[in-house]
Amino acid sequence: MANIVLVGNPISTFTRTIALGLHEKGLSFVQEPALPHSEEAKAHHPLGLIPTFSHNNLWLFESMAIANYIENAFQDKQKLRPSRDNLELNAKLDRWISFISQYVFNRVEKGVVKPRMSLQNEGKSENDIKDSIKDGVEDMNEVLKIVEDMLDATGPFIMGKELTWADLYLIPPLSDLSVVPEGKFLLSDGDYPKLRAWYQNIIKRDSFSKTFEGTVASKL
């Protein structure tokens, strides 16, 4: 098997996305933990961000570029993208990835999960925490309602019957969300039945358990 290296700390949701994809394809790889802006991260990303990725000493950065490379380089493995000649499905997949990366990630992680964790670490009361992040929760719910409406009703995956990179982009931030009060709907009845069913299906996969250690969710 060709040499594959993934650089990035498991707590990074985008690093986890790439690790999920590698596991789904059954590819062996070495993961080198690195935090953003560390010397290890700066060695392969001009802004010191993660993840970065190497295959046979070809170094890449930016998760979507990495995901596309993995899909093209290992075409004999499980497909995580529709056939390239299906322009409509590929466009929908890219739309999902962009929406998740720009809006779901920011409103879940930066708007709710990370602020809550920071306030908890400061010893703030639950009432103070809820008051401080209430705007973030509203913004998060706005975007999650969009996700709920966009999910393919035929399931069990985001785009229907086949697992794609869209699922692997969405599960890391929602995994983190599931362990804080604002995300308990993922584990029991709530306002997002399709999203909850999707989540419960994804967390049963081997790739999820293999990438769980070191995440925010594993620490809470």
CSV table of C-alpha atoms in Angstrom, one decimal:
chain,number,residue,atom,x,y,z
A,1,MET,CA,0.0,0.0,0.0
A,2,ALA,CA,1.2,3.5,-0.9
A,3,ASN,CA,2.5,5.6,2.0
A,4,ILE,CA,-0.3,7.9,3.3
A,5,VAL,CA,0.2,10.5,6.1
A,6,LEU,CA,-2.5,12.6,7.6
A,7,VAL,CA,-1.3,15.6,9.7
A,8,GLY,CA,-3.8,17.0,12.2
A,9,ASN,CA,-5.1,16.6,15.7
A,10,PRO,CA,-8.1,14.3,16.2
A,11,ILE,CA,-10.0,17.2,17.8
A,12,SER,CA,-10.1,18.9,14.4
A,13,THR,CA,-13.4,18.2,12.7
A,14,PHE,CA,-11.9,18.6,9.2
A,15,THR,CA,-9.0,16.3,10.0
A,16,ARG,CA,-11.6,13.8,11.2
A,17,THR,CA,-13.4,14.1,8.0
A,18,ILE,CA,-10.4,13.0,6.0
A,19,ALA,CA,-9.6,10.2,8.5
A,20,LEU,CA,-13.2,9.0,8.1
A,21,GLY,CA,-12.8,8.9,4.4
A,22,LEU,CA,-9.6,6.9,4.6
A,23,HIS,CA,-11.1,4.4,6.9
A,24,GLU,CA,-14.2,4.0,4.7
A,25,LYS,CA,-12.0,3.3,1.7
A,26,GLY,CA,-10.0,0.8,3.8
A,27,LEU,CA,-6.7,2.7,3.3
A,28,SER,CA,-3.9,2.3,5.8
A,29,PHE,CA,-2.4,5.6,6.9
A,30,VAL,CA,-0.3,7.2,9.6
A,31,GLN,CA,-1.8,10.1,11.5
A,32,GLU,CA,0.6,12.6,12.9
A,33,PRO,CA,-1.2,14.8,15.6
A,34,ALA,CA,-0.6,18.5,15.1
A,35,LEU,CA,-2.5,21.6,16.4
A,36,PRO,CA,-3.2,24.6,14.1
A,37,HIS,CA,-0.3,27.0,13.9
A,38,SER,CA,2.1,24.5,15.4
A,39,GLU,CA,5.5,24.0,13.7
A,40,GLU,CA,4.2,20.7,12.4
A,41,ALA,CA,1.2,22.3,10.8
A,42,LYS,CA,3.3,25.2,9.3
A,43,ALA,CA,5.6,22.7,7.7
A,44,HIS,CA,2.9,21.8,5.1
A,45,HIS,CA,0.3,24.6,5.2
A,46,PRO,CA,1.3,28.2,4.5
A,47,LEU,CA,-1.1,29.4,7.2
A,48,GLY,CA,-0.3,26.6,9.6
A,49,LEU,CA,-3.8,25.1,9.3
A,50,ILE,CA,-4.9,21.4,9.5
A,51,PRO,CA,-5.4,18.9,8.0
A,52,THR,CA,-2.5,18.3,5.6
A,53,PHE,CA,-2.0,15.1,3.7
A,54,SER,CA,0.7,13.2,2.0
A,55,HIS,CA,0.6,10.4,-0.5
A,56,ASN,CA,4.0,9.1,-1.8
A,57,ASN,CA,5.5,12.4,-0.6
A,58,LEU,CA,3.0,14.6,-2.5
A,59,TRP,CA,1.8,17.1,0.1
A,60,LEU,CA,-1.7,18.7,-0.1
A,61,PHE,CA,-3.7,21.0,2.1
A,62,GLU,CA,-7.4,22.1,2.3
A,63,SER,CA,-9.8,19.3,3.1
A,64,MET,CA,-11.8,19.4,-0.1
A,65,ALA,CA,-8.7,19.2,-2.2
A,66,ILE,CA,-7.5,16.3,-0.1
A,67,ALA,CA,-10.9,14.5,-0.4
A,68,ASN,CA,-10.9,15.0,-4.2
A,69,TYR,CA,-7.4,13.7,-4.5
A,70,ILE,CA,-8.2,10.6,-2.4
A,71,GLU,CA,-11.2,9.9,-4.6
A,72,ASN,CA,-9.2,10.2,-7.8
A,73,ALA,CA,-6.1,8.4,-6.6
A,74,PHE,CA,-7.9,5.3,-5.2
A,75,GLN,CA,-10.7,4.7,-7.7
A,76,ASP,CA,-10.6,1.0,-7.0
A,77,LYS,CA,-11.8,1.6,-3.4
A,78,GLN,CA,-15.3,2.5,-2.1
A,79,LYS,CA,-16.8,5.4,-3.9
A,80,LEU,CA,-17.6,8.5,-1.8
A,81,ARG,CA,-18.6,10.6,-4.8
A,82,PRO,CA,-21.1,10.0,-7.6
A,83,SER,CA,-19.7,9.1,-11.0
A,84,ARG,CA,-18.0,12.2,-12.6
A,85,ASP,CA,-20.4,12.0,-15.6
A,86,ASN,CA,-23.4,12.7,-13.2
A,87,LEU,CA,-23.1,16.4,-13.2
A,88,GLU,CA,-26.2,17.0,-11.2
A,89,LEU,CA,-25.3,14.7,-8.3
A,90,ASN,CA,-21.8,16.0,-8.2
A,91,ALA,CA,-23.0,19.6,-8.0
A,92,LYS,CA,-25.4,18.7,-5.2
A,93,LEU,CA,-22.5,17.0,-3.3
A,94,ASP,CA,-20.3,20.0,-3.7
A,95,ARG,CA,-23.1,22.2,-2.5
A,96,TRP,CA,-23.5,20.1,0.6
A,97,ILE,CA,-19.8,20.1,1.4
A,98,SER,CA,-19.6,23.9,0.9
A,99,PHE,CA,-22.7,24.5,3.1
A,100,ILE,CA,-21.5,22.3,5.9
A,101,SER,CA,-18.0,23.7,5.8
A,102,GLN,CA,-19.1,27.3,5.8
A,103,TYR,CA,-22.3,27.4,7.8
A,104,VAL,CA,-22.9,24.2,9.8
A,105,PHE,CA,-19.3,24.1,11.1
A,106,ASN,CA,-19.2,27.7,12.1
A,107,ARG,CA,-22.6,27.8,13.8
A,108,VAL,CA,-22.2,24.5,15.6
A,109,GLU,CA,-18.6,24.6,16.6
A,110,LYS,CA,-17.8,28.3,16.8
A,111,GLY,CA,-21.3,29.5,17.8
A,112,VAL,CA,-22.2,26.9,20.4
A,113,VAL,CA,-19.8,24.0,21.2
A,114,LYS,CA,-16.6,25.9,21.7
A,115,PRO,CA,-18.1,28.9,23.6
A,116,ARG,CA,-20.0,26.5,25.9
A,117,MET,CA,-16.8,24.6,26.6
A,118,SER,CA,-14.9,27.8,27.3
A,119,LEU,CA,-17.6,29.1,29.7
A,120,GLN,CA,-17.8,25.7,31.5
A,121,ASN,CA,-14.0,25.8,32.0
A,122,GLU,CA,-14.4,29.2,33.5
A,123,GLY,CA,-16.8,27.8,36.0
A,124,LYS,CA,-19.8,29.8,34.8
A,125,SER,CA,-23.3,28.7,35.9
A,126,GLU,CA,-25.6,26.9,33.5
A,127,ASN,CA,-27.9,29.9,33.4
A,128,ASP,CA,-25.0,32.3,32.5
A,129,ILE,CA,-23.9,29.9,29.8
A,130,LYS,CA,-27.3,29.6,28.2
A,131,ASP,CA,-27.7,33.4,28.3
A,132,SER,CA,-24.2,33.9,26.7
A,133,ILE,CA,-24.8,31.5,23.8
A,134,LYS,CA,-28.5,32.0,23.2
A,135,ASP,CA,-27.8,34.0,19.9
A,136,GLY,CA,-25.4,31.3,18.8
A,137,VAL,CA,-28.0,28.6,19.5
A,138,GLU,CA,-30.6,30.5,17.4
A,139,ASP,CA,-28.2,30.8,14.5
A,140,MET,CA,-27.3,27.1,14.8
A,141,ASN,CA,-30.9,26.1,14.8
A,142,GLU,CA,-31.5,28.2,11.7
A,143,VAL,CA,-28.9,26.3,9.8
A,144,LEU,CA,-29.9,22.9,11.2
A,145,LYS,CA,-33.5,23.4,10.1
A,146,ILE,CA,-32.1,24.0,6.6
A,147,VAL,CA,-30.1,20.7,6.8
A,148,GLU,CA,-33.3,18.9,8.0
A,149,ASP,CA,-35.3,20.2,5.1
A,150,MET,CA,-32.5,19.4,2.5
A,151,LEU,CA,-31.9,15.8,3.7
A,152,ASP,CA,-32.9,13.2,1.2
A,153,ALA,CA,-36.1,11.6,2.6
A,154,THR,CA,-35.2,8.2,1.1
A,155,GLY,CA,-32.1,8.0,3.3
A,156,PRO,CA,-30.3,6.6,5.2
A,157,PHE,CA,-27.5,9.0,4.0
A,158,ILE,CA,-27.5,12.7,3.2
A,159,MET,CA,-27.9,12.1,-0.5
A,160,GLY,CA,-30.0,9.0,-0.3
A,161,LYS,CA,-28.8,5.4,-0.5
A,162,GLU,CA,-25.1,5.9,-0.8
A,163,LEU,CA,-22.6,7.3,1.7
A,164,THR,CA,-20.7,10.3,0.4
A,165,TRP,CA,-18.2,12.8,1.5
A,166,ALA,CA,-21.1,15.0,2.6
A,167,ASP,CA,-21.9,12.6,5.4
A,168,LEU,CA,-18.2,12.6,6.5
A,169,TYR,CA,-18.2,16.4,6.6
A,170,LEU,CA,-21.3,16.6,8.7
A,171,ILE,CA,-20.7,14.0,11.3
A,172,PRO,CA,-17.7,15.5,13.1
A,173,PRO,CA,-19.4,18.8,14.2
A,174,LEU,CA,-22.6,17.0,15.0
A,175,SER,CA,-20.7,14.4,17.1
A,176,ASP,CA,-19.3,17.3,19.1
A,177,LEU,CA,-22.7,18.8,19.4
A,178,SER,CA,-24.3,15.6,20.7
A,179,VAL,CA,-22.5,15.8,24.0
A,180,VAL,CA,-23.7,19.3,25.0
A,181,PRO,CA,-27.3,20.1,26.1
A,182,GLU,CA,-28.0,22.0,22.9
A,183,GLY,CA,-27.4,18.8,20.9
A,184,LYS,CA,-29.3,16.3,22.9
A,185,PHE,CA,-32.0,16.1,20.2
A,186,LEU,CA,-29.5,13.9,18.3
A,187,LEU,CA,-29.9,11.2,20.9
A,188,SER,CA,-33.6,11.4,21.6
A,189,ASP,CA,-36.8,12.9,20.3
A,190,GLY,CA,-36.6,16.5,19.1
A,191,ASP,CA,-37.4,18.8,16.3
A,192,TYR,CA,-35.1,17.2,13.7
A,193,PRO,CA,-36.3,13.6,13.1
A,194,LYS,CA,-34.5,13.1,9.8
A,195,LEU,CA,-31.3,14.5,11.1
A,196,ARG,CA,-31.5,12.4,14.3
A,197,ALA,CA,-32.2,9.2,12.2
A,198,TRP,CA,-29.2,10.1,10.0
A,199,TYR,CA,-27.0,10.7,13.0
A,200,GLN,CA,-28.0,7.4,14.7
A,201,ASN,CA,-27.1,5.5,11.5
A,202,ILE,CA,-23.7,7.1,10.9
A,203,ILE,CA,-22.5,6.6,14.5
A,204,LYS,CA,-22.8,2.8,14.0
A,205,ARG,CA,-20.1,2.8,11.3
A,206,ASP,CA,-16.7,1.4,12.1
A,207,SER,CA,-15.1,4.6,10.7
A,208,PHE,CA,-16.9,6.7,13.3
A,209,SER,CA,-15.6,4.6,16.2
A,210,LYS,CA,-12.1,4.5,14.8
A,211,THR,CA,-11.9,8.3,14.7
A,212,PHE,CA,-13.7,9.0,17.9
A,213,GLU,CA,-10.8,9.1,20.3
A,214,GLY,CA,-9.3,12.5,20.9
A,215,THR,CA,-12.4,14.4,19.7
A,216,VAL,CA,-14.3,17.0,21.7
A,217,ALA,CA,-17.1,14.4,22.1
A,218,SER,CA,-14.7,11.8,23.6
A,219,LYS,CA,-13.5,14.3,26.2
A,220,LEU,CA,-16.9,15.3,27.6
